[in-house]
Short mmCIF file of C-alpha atoms in Angstrom, two decimals:
data_model
loop_
_atom_site.label_atom_id
_atom_site.label_comp_id
_atom_site.label_asym_id
_atom_site.label_seq_id
_atom_site.Cartn_x
_atom_site.Cartn_y
_atom_site.Cartn_z
CA UNK H 74 -0.02 0.00 -0.15
CA UNK H 75 1.48 3.33 -1.03
CA UNK H 76 2.29 5.25 1.46
CA UNK H 77 0.14 9.01 0.95
CA UNK H 78 2.50 11.75 -0.16
CA UNK H 79 3.23 14.85 1.54
CA UNK H 80 1.71 18.25 0.17
CA UNK H 81 4.60 20.77 0.44
CA UNK H 82 3.56 24.03 1.61
CA UNK H 83 4.35 27.41 -0.44
CA UNK H 84 6.19 30.03 1.43
CA UNK H 85 4.49 32.74 1.61
CA UNK H 86 6.37 36.38 1.20
CA UNK H 87 8.05 37.30 3.83
CA UNK H 88 7.60 40.63 5.78
CA UNK H 89 11.05 41.98 3.80
CA UNK H 90 9.61 40.86 -0.02
CA UNK H 91 7.35 43.67 -0.01
CA UNK H 92 9.30 46.43 0.69
CA UNK H 93 12.13 45.21 -2.01
CA UNK H 94 9.28 45.37 -4.42
CA UNK H 95 8.19 49.00 -3.51
CA UNK H 96 12.09 49.72 -3.59
CA UNK H 97 12.51 48.00 -7.32
CA UNK H 98 9.08 49.78 -8.37
CA UNK H 99 10.06 53.07 -6.83
CA UNK H 100 13.58 52.58 -8.25
CA UNK H 101 12.32 51.87 -11.81
CA UNK H 102 9.82 54.84 -11.63
CA UNK H 103 12.49 57.22 -10.82
CA UNK H 104 15.02 55.88 -13.86
CA UNK H 105 11.48 56.36 -16.18
CA UNK H 106 11.41 59.91 -14.79
CA UNK H 107 15.18 60.50 -15.38
CA UNK H 108 14.82 59.46 -18.51
CA UNK H 109 12.04 61.34 -19.25
CA UNK H 110 13.07 64.59 -17.94
CA UNK H 111 16.69 63.87 -19.84
CA UNK H 112 14.11 63.66 -23.08
CA UNK H 113 12.56 66.54 -22.44
CA UNK H 114 16.03 68.61 -21.53
CA UNK H 115 17.36 67.15 -24.79
CA UNK H 116 14.56 68.69 -26.86
CA UNK H 117 14.27 72.10 -24.99
CA UNK H 118 18.14 72.48 -25.11
CA UNK H 119 18.11 74.61 -27.78
CA UNK H 120 14.80 76.29 -27.83
CA UNK H 121 14.35 76.60 -23.79
CA UNK H 122 17.71 76.08 -22.28
CA UNK H 123 17.06 77.73 -18.85
CA UNK H 124 14.10 75.13 -19.29
CA UNK H 125 15.99 72.30 -19.87
CA UNK H 126 18.74 73.29 -17.57
CA UNK H 127 16.17 73.67 -14.69
CA UNK H 128 14.74 69.93 -15.84
CA UNK H 129 18.35 68.01 -15.79
CA UNK H 130 20.90 70.53 -14.07
CA UNK H 131 23.54 67.77 -15.27
CA UNK H 132 22.41 68.97 -18.89
CA UNK H 133 25.82 70.27 -20.08
CA UNK H 134 24.79 70.88 -23.99
CA UNK H 135 21.34 73.01 -22.38
CA UNK H 136 24.12 74.84 -20.10
CA UNK H 137 26.31 75.82 -23.33
CA UNK H 138 23.24 77.04 -25.12
CA UNK H 139 22.39 79.12 -22.16
CA UNK H 140 26.04 80.31 -21.74
CA UNK H 141 25.93 81.20 -25.49
CA UNK H 142 22.69 83.38 -25.32
CA UNK H 143 24.15 84.84 -22.15
CA UNK H 144 27.20 86.16 -24.27
CA UNK H 145 25.32 87.30 -27.39
CA UNK H 146 22.97 88.98 -25.64
CA UNK H 147 25.42 91.37 -24.09
CA UNK H 148 27.16 92.38 -26.96
CA UNK H 149 26.25 95.26 -29.10
CA UNK H 150 29.73 96.59 -30.32
CA UNK H 151 33.24 95.16 -30.31
CA UNK H 152 34.27 96.61 -26.84
CA UNK H 153 31.25 94.54 -25.00
CA UNK H 154 33.06 91.16 -26.44
CA UNK H 155 35.48 90.83 -23.29
CA UNK H 156 32.99 91.72 -20.62
CA UNK H 157 30.27 89.90 -22.13
CA UNK H 158 32.35 86.53 -22.05
CA UNK H 159 33.45 87.08 -18.49
CA UNK H 160 29.78 87.41 -17.43
CA UNK H 161 28.92 84.19 -19.09
CA UNK H 162 31.70 82.49 -17.52
CA UNK H 163 29.70 80.49 -14.69
CA UNK H 164 27.62 79.01 -17.05
CA UNK H 165 30.53 78.33 -19.53
CA UNK H 166 32.20 76.54 -17.06
CA UNK H 167 28.98 74.87 -15.89
CA UNK H 168 28.89 73.49 -19.09
CA UNK H 169 31.96 72.55 -19.86
CA UNK H 170 32.40 70.72 -16.33
CA UNK H 171 29.40 68.53 -17.52
CA UNK H 172 30.00 67.95 -20.79
CA UNK H 173 33.64 67.92 -22.50
CA UNK H 174 32.58 68.69 -26.11
CA UNK H 175 31.15 72.00 -25.71
CA UNK H 176 32.74 73.95 -28.37
CA UNK H 177 30.66 77.28 -27.62
CA UNK H 178 31.35 77.17 -23.77
CA UNK H 179 35.09 76.66 -24.78
CA UNK H 180 35.05 79.58 -27.19
CA UNK H 181 33.34 82.19 -24.30
CA UNK H 182 36.03 80.82 -21.75
CA UNK H 183 38.51 81.73 -24.15
CA UNK H 184 37.10 84.98 -25.21
CA UNK H 185 37.10 85.69 -21.00
CA UNK H 186 40.72 84.86 -20.51
CA UNK H 187 43.00 87.92 -20.67
CA UNK H 188 46.36 85.79 -20.98
CA UNK H 189 47.01 85.49 -25.25
CA UNK H 190 48.84 82.35 -24.61
CA UNK H 191 46.38 80.87 -22.36
CA UNK H 192 43.67 81.85 -25.17
CA UNK H 193 45.84 80.19 -27.56
CA UNK H 194 46.13 76.92 -25.58
CA UNK H 195 42.31 76.84 -25.38
CA UNK H 196 41.48 77.34 -28.85
CA UNK H 197 43.91 74.83 -29.80
CA UNK H 198 42.64 72.31 -27.67
CA UNK H 199 39.07 73.08 -28.85
CA UNK H 200 39.75 73.15 -32.33
CA UNK H 201 41.30 69.79 -32.06
CA UNK H 202 37.65 68.54 -30.86
CA UNK H 203 35.49 70.58 -32.92
CA UNK H 204 36.34 72.12 -36.35
CA UNK H 205 32.59 73.12 -37.34
CA UNK H 206 30.96 75.12 -34.40
CA UNK H 207 30.57 78.93 -35.62
CA UNK H 208 31.40 80.76 -32.54
CA UNK H 209 34.59 78.62 -31.84
CA UNK H 210 36.15 79.02 -35.72
CA UNK H 211 34.57 82.71 -35.86
CA UNK H 212 36.98 83.26 -32.75
CA UNK H 213 39.45 80.88 -34.18
CA UNK H 214 39.23 83.09 -37.95
CA UNK H 215 39.68 86.34 -35.61
CA UNK H 216 42.85 85.14 -33.75
CA UNK H 217 44.50 84.09 -37.39
CA UNK H 218 43.71 87.20 -38.65
CA UNK H 219 45.22 89.19 -36.10
CA UNK H 220 48.56 86.97 -36.46
CA UNK H 221 48.24 87.68 -40.34
CA UNK H 222 48.44 83.94 -40.76
CA UNK H 223 46.47 83.70 -44.10
CA UNK H 224 47.04 80.26 -44.87
CA UNK H 225 45.32 79.22 -41.83
CA UNK H 226 42.44 81.93 -41.84
CA UNK H 227 41.62 80.84 -45.33
CA UNK H 228 41.67 76.77 -44.11
CA UNK H 229 39.56 78.27 -41.11
CA UNK H 230 37.15 80.28 -43.77
CA UNK H 231 36.87 77.33 -46.02
CA UNK H 232 35.88 75.10 -43.12
CA UNK H 233 33.34 77.46 -41.82
CA UNK H 234 31.40 77.67 -45.05
CA UNK H 235 31.41 74.48 -46.12
CA UNK H 236 29.53 73.31 -42.87
CA UNK H 237 27.85 77.20 -42.87
CA UNK H 238 27.28 78.21 -46.42
CA UNK H 239 24.51 80.83 -44.92
CA UNK H 240 27.16 82.89 -43.53
CA UNK H 241 28.32 83.79 -47.04
CA UNK H 242 27.06 87.26 -46.93
CA UNK H 243 28.99 88.07 -43.60
CA UNK H 244 32.54 86.14 -44.31
CA UNK H 245 32.80 87.22 -48.23
CA UNK H 246 33.48 90.81 -47.63
CA UNK H 247 36.27 89.77 -44.96
CA UNK H 248 37.63 87.46 -47.31
CA UNK H 249 37.63 89.61 -49.94
CA UNK H 250 39.61 92.66 -47.88
CA UNK H 251 42.51 90.10 -48.08
CA UNK H 252 42.84 89.86 -51.26
CA UNK H 253 44.81 93.45 -51.15
CA UNK H 254 47.08 91.55 -49.37
CA UNK H 255 50.18 90.24 -51.80
CA UNK H 256 51.08 87.45 -49.14
CA UNK H 257 47.78 85.91 -49.15
CA UNK H 258 47.46 85.10 -52.89
CA UNK H 259 49.07 81.73 -52.61
CA UNK H 260 46.83 80.99 -49.67
CA UNK H 261 43.97 81.75 -52.26
CA UNK H 262 45.23 79.57 -55.04
CA UNK H 263 45.78 76.16 -52.94
CA UNK H 264 41.98 77.20 -51.02
CA UNK H 265 39.98 78.21 -54.21
CA UNK H 266 40.49 74.84 -55.90
CA UNK H 267 36.75 74.40 -56.94
CA UNK H 268 36.19 71.53 -54.59
CA UNK H 269 33.65 73.63 -52.63
CA UNK H 270 30.55 75.49 -54.42
CA UNK H 271 31.42 78.69 -52.53
CA UNK H 272 34.68 79.04 -54.45
CA UNK H 273 33.18 80.20 -57.37
CA UNK H 274 30.50 81.63 -55.36
CA UNK H 275 33.01 84.03 -53.81
CA UNK H 276 35.11 84.63 -57.20
CA UNK H 277 31.98 85.94 -58.70
CA UNK H 278 31.07 88.40 -55.38
CA UNK H 279 34.67 89.66 -55.45
CA UNK H 280 34.68 90.27 -58.96
CA UNK H 281 31.86 92.87 -59.23
CA UNK H 282 34.28 94.97 -57.19
CA UNK H 283 36.86 97.23 -58.90
CA UNK H 284 39.10 97.44 -55.99
CA UNK H 285 39.39 93.79 -56.71
CA UNK H 286 40.45 93.22 -59.59
CA UNK H 287 44.18 93.50 -58.99
CA UNK H 288 44.22 90.91 -56.53
CA UNK H 289 41.95 88.37 -58.51
CA UNK H 290 44.36 89.07 -61.56
CA UNK H 291 47.06 88.28 -59.40
CA UNK H 292 45.08 85.33 -57.94
CA UNK H 293 44.53 84.00 -61.56
CA UNK H 294 48.07 84.71 -62.76
CA UNK H 295 49.15 81.90 -60.44
CA UNK H 296 46.84 78.82 -61.26
CA UNK H 297 43.76 77.85 -62.79
CA UNK H 298 41.16 79.32 -60.54
CA UNK H 299 37.46 80.05 -61.12
CA UNK H 300 35.07 79.48 -63.88
CA UNK H 301 34.94 81.12 -67.79
CA UNK H 302 32.09 83.24 -66.86
CA UNK H 303 34.74 84.55 -63.64
CA UNK H 304 37.28 85.26 -66.28
CA UNK H 305 35.25 87.21 -68.85
CA UNK H 306 33.90 89.48 -65.72
CA UNK H 307 37.71 89.79 -64.82
CA UNK H 308 39.08 90.81 -68.28
CA UNK H 309 35.94 93.26 -68.98
CA UNK H 310 36.18 94.68 -65.54
CA UNK H 311 40.44 95.30 -66.08
CA UNK H 312 39.76 96.83 -68.89
CA UNK H 313 36.92 98.91 -67.86
CA UNK H 314 38.62 100.11 -65.26
CA UNK H 315 41.85 101.37 -67.26
CA UNK H 316 44.04 98.10 -66.62
CA UNK H 317 44.26 97.56 -70.77
CA UNK H 318 47.68 96.06 -70.50
CA UNK H 319 46.54 93.29 -67.38
CA UNK H 320 43.47 92.69 -69.16
CA UNK H 321 44.93 91.77 -72.31
CA UNK H 322 47.72 89.52 -70.46
CA UNK H 323 44.56 87.51 -68.89
CA UNK H 324 42.79 87.25 -72.48
CA UNK H 325 45.90 85.54 -73.83
CA UNK H 326 46.19 83.23 -70.72
CA UNK H 327 42.44 82.42 -71.11
CA UNK H 328 42.03 82.19 -74.54
CA UNK H 329 45.73 81.23 -75.75
CA UNK H 330 45.66 83.95 -78.44
CA UNK H 331 48.16 86.90 -79.27
CA UNK H 332 48.43 89.58 -81.49
CA UNK H 333 51.81 91.52 -82.25
CA UNK H 334 51.26 95.01 -82.98
CA UNK H 335 51.40 95.98 -86.78
CA UNK H 336 50.12 92.30 -87.99
CA UNK H 337 47.99 92.58 -90.85
CA UNK H 338 45.31 90.26 -91.52
CA UNK H 339 41.77 89.17 -90.62
CA UNK H 340 39.72 90.11 -87.86
CA UNK H 341 37.71 86.85 -86.68
CA UNK H 342 34.40 87.30 -85.14
CA UNK H 343 34.33 85.70 -81.95
CA UNK H 344 33.00 86.76 -78.86
CA UNK H 345 34.28 84.83 -76.15
CA UNK H 346 36.46 87.11 -74.17
CA UNK H 347 35.15 90.72 -74.43
CA UNK H 348 36.60 93.30 -75.27
CA UNK H 349 39.41 91.47 -76.94
CA UNK H 350 36.80 89.70 -78.84
CA UNK H 351 33.40 91.35 -80.10
CA UNK H 352 30.81 92.46 -77.90
CA UNK H 353 27.82 92.09 -79.72
CA UNK H 354 24.72 94.10 -79.03
CA UNK H 355 21.80 91.81 -77.96
CA UNK H 356 18.26 93.89 -77.48
CA UNK H 357 14.81 93.57 -79.02
CA UNK H 358 15.56 95.02 -82.56
CA UNK H 359 18.87 95.65 -82.50
CA UNK H 360 21.55 93.01 -82.11
CA UNK H 361 24.63 91.20 -84.10
CA UNK H 362 25.92 87.76 -83.76
CA UNK H 363 28.36 85.85 -85.16
CA UNK H 364 26.50 84.49 -88.37
CA UNK H 365 26.43 80.50 -89.13
CA UNK H 366 29.45 80.76 -91.05
CA UNK H 367 32.42 81.42 -89.02
CA UNK H 368 33.54 84.27 -91.16
CA UNK H 369 30.50 86.70 -91.03
CA UNK H 370 28.48 88.70 -88.75
CA UNK H 371 25.02 88.88 -89.04
CA UNK H 372 23.17 92.49 -87.99
CA UNK H 373 19.49 93.69 -87.58
CA UNK H 374 18.32 97.15 -86.93
CA UNK H 375 14.92 97.65 -86.85
CA UNK H 376 13.40 101.56 -87.66
CA UNK H 377 13.61 103.67 -84.82
CA UNK H 378 16.76 101.57 -83.23
CA UNK H 379 20.77 102.82 -83.72
CA UNK H 380 23.91 102.83 -81.78
CA UNK H 381 27.01 100.27 -81.35
CA UNK H 382 26.24 97.45 -82.59
CA UNK H 383 29.78 95.58 -82.33
CA UNK H 384 33.30 96.43 -80.93
CA UNK H 385 36.27 94.90 -80.06
CA UNK H 386 39.60 96.10 -78.71
CA UNK H 387 43.05 95.46 -80.95
CA UNK H 388 46.49 96.17 -80.87
CA UNK H 389 47.07 99.36 -83.29
CA UNK H 390 48.77 98.27 -85.86
CA UNK H 391 52.24 100.43 -86.42
CA UNK H 392 52.21 102.30 -89.06
CA UNK H 393 50.24 103.64 -92.05
CA UNK H 394 47.05 100.80 -92.35
CA UNK H 395 43.68 100.31 -93.94
CA UNK H 396 40.67 98.17 -93.03
CA UNK H 397 38.82 96.33 -95.49
CA UNK H 398 34.99 95.38 -95.11
CA UNK H 399 33.07 93.84 -97.28
CA UNK H 400 29.13 93.07 -96.56
CA UNK H 401 25.80 92.21 -97.79
CA UNK H 402 23.00 94.72 -96.11
CA UNK H 403 19.92 95.81 -97.17
CA UNK H 404 18.24 98.09 -98.16
CA UNK H 405 21.35 99.21 -100.11
CA UNK H 406 20.10 103.00 -100.16
CA UNK H 407 20.42 102.82 -96.34
CA UNK H 408 23.93 101.58 -96.06
CA UNK H 409 25.50 104.94 -95.39
CA UNK H 410 23.74 104.55 -92.31
CA UNK H 411 26.01 101.83 -90.74
CA UNK H 412 29.65 103.66 -89.91
CA UNK H 413 33.29 102.36 -88.95
CA UNK H 414 34.55 103.91 -85.95
CA UNK H 415 38.09 103.36 -84.67
CA UNK H 416 39.01 105.07 -80.97
CA UNK H 417 42.04 104.86 -78.47
CA UNK H 418 41.59 102.42 -75.58
CA UNK H 419 39.65 104.98 -73.09
CA UNK H 420 38.87 107.40 -75.52
CA UNK H 421 35.26 108.04 -76.31
CA UNK H 422 36.05 110.26 -79.54
CA UNK H 423 36.54 108.57 -82.76
CA UNK H 424 40.11 109.49 -84.58
CA UNK H 425 38.73 107.65 -87.37
CA UNK H 426 34.47 107.88 -88.36
CA UNK H 427 33.31 106.74 -92.28
CA UNK H 428 30.37 105.55 -93.92
CA UNK H 429 29.78 102.32 -95.49
CA UNK H 430 29.56 102.10 -99.05
CA UNK H 431 28.00 99.43 -101.02
CA UNK H 432 29.73 96.35 -101.63
CA UNK H 433 33.53 95.99 -100.53
CA UNK H 434 35.37 99.17 -98.94
CA UNK H 435 38.68 99.75 -98.40
CA UNK H 436 39.22 102.31 -95.56
CA UNK H 437 42.20 104.22 -95.43
CA UNK H 438 42.89 105.28 -91.98
CA UNK H 439 46.63 106.20 -91.74
CA UNK H 440 48.32 105.88 -88.59
CA UNK H 441 46.90 105.55 -85.19
CA UNK H 442 47.52 108.48 -83.20
CA UNK H 443 50.64 108.17 -80.92
CA UNK H 444 50.31 106.24 -77.62
CA UNK H 445 47.52 104.45 -78.83
CA UNK H 446 48.83 100.95 -77.58
CA UNK H 447 44.93 99.46 -78.16
CA UNK H 448 42.11 100.83 -80.20
CA UNK H 449 38.37 100.07 -80.18
CA UNK H 450 37.15 98.89 -83.75
CA UNK H 451 33.34 99.95 -83.83
CA UNK H 452 30.41 99.63 -86.19
CA UNK H 453 27.47 101.74 -85.53
CA UNK H 454 24.23 101.10 -87.54
CA UNK H 455 21.01 103.06 -87.46
CA UNK H 456 17.65 102.29 -89.06
CA UNK H 457 15.73 105.92 -88.88
CA UNK H 458 11.95 105.74 -88.12
CA UNK H 459 9.42 105.01 -90.62
CA UNK H 460 12.10 103.24 -92.86
CA UNK H 461 12.90 99.76 -93.65
CA UNK H 462 14.98 97.84 -90.83
CA UNK H 463 18.82 96.83 -91.58
CA UNK H 464 19.92 93.52 -91.99
CA UNK H 465 22.83 91.31 -93.72
CA UNK H 466 25.78 89.70 -93.35
CA UNK H 467 29.54 91.65 -92.76
CA UNK H 468 32.57 89.42 -93.60
CA UNK H 469 35.74 89.33 -91.24
CA UNK H 470 37.44 92.68 -91.30
CA UNK H 471 40.88 92.85 -92.67
CA UNK H 472 43.84 94.89 -91.16
CA UNK H 473 45.88 96.10 -94.64
CA UNK H 474 49.39 97.51 -94.30
CA UNK H 475 49.64 100.81 -96.31
CA UNK H 476 52.77 102.02 -97.97
CA UNK H 477 54.66 104.98 -96.03
CA UNK H 478 54.17 108.30 -97.17
CA UNK H 479 57.57 109.32 -98.62
CA UNK H 480 59.76 112.10 -97.26
CA UNK H 481 59.90 115.33 -99.30
CA UNK H 482 63.46 115.59 -101.01
CA UNK H 483 65.67 117.69 -99.25
CA UNK H 484 65.62 119.94 -102.80
CA UNK H 485 62.18 120.73 -102.56
CA UNK H 486 62.25 121.43 -98.72
CA UNK H 487 65.73 124.22 -99.45
CA UNK H 488 63.07 125.23 -102.61
CA UNK H 489 60.03 125.48 -100.09
CA UNK H 490 62.13 127.39 -97.43
CA UNK H 491 63.88 129.63 -100.17
CA UNK H 492 60.28 130.75 -101.53
CA UNK H 493 58.85 132.24 -97.85
#
């Protein structure tokens, strides 16, 4: 007969077990609350750093934002930077103590330091940790500019604008001023390699300022920088501002063309790099352009329109010369309203101005005025109101060398003197 088994009685919870359970629940609730506060604090770090700090006093990033607000809020002019940085130092120190990677806090501490050597050490350490923060890199840039460290300052600007392209309006004028320093040109040539969008944007910005043209010319001469449009603007700007020789040097560099003074021959109709290539009018009812065949230009002038329809600079020929022009412009009875005009570069007054005739024209110019290194070859065209539009093609103009005028004989000179 089997012996009945004894049922084992389950032990009930001891008096200590409920206490442990309550502690575990409370700990879990506390951790959840801390996580929630941390989450809220993180969310509000940028928008409401003071609230974030009150929710989570150990939030170093929130303290950093609070310190940055305190600092920037106290600066309205240059002499307030250091006092404002000193006022924000407690918040910045607290931020750095709670979170080592707080670049704004480090920048504020550096600004507040009266010891230049200490400031340099702080900035060097901070830059090794963070190369993206605007405030920190701006301070680094300021120190580099003071030290005339062009390579370093341009490298810092490059980093800033790659990360903060919205800062171009603030940083481009600072960068532009450095173009006037000859020592900065090699650093510019190294940085502006086209690897970032801001490089061409800056060149397009700077080339619009006549004061920057000389520096930009040196930069272009030192290496292949910028777009073709930048080159065009630079060449045109230099020529328009009286630096014709420098502009022509860059034109030769960009186009590969050269022209010795006094060379006879055709003048092509290319229009890539004005003013040493052609500059064509391009308006409604008044325009010129290279034709379907390279050796021709097309013109169109509607009734009531007129002016300089095409012009370019060339080296003035040495000695006596003429210009041959062959055209097919209609109506033939209005061809006389087309004129060839020659001016010395920089002059508004033509030294030669003659009407076109039918068919082939040989304009005997003679010699260019003394000191006229470059001359503008211009074509004026007008269609009077109520008359037909002018239209047609002009073949390549051609420089033709003329024989020198013979000197008067000595006997004739003496005879003329005796008659007097």
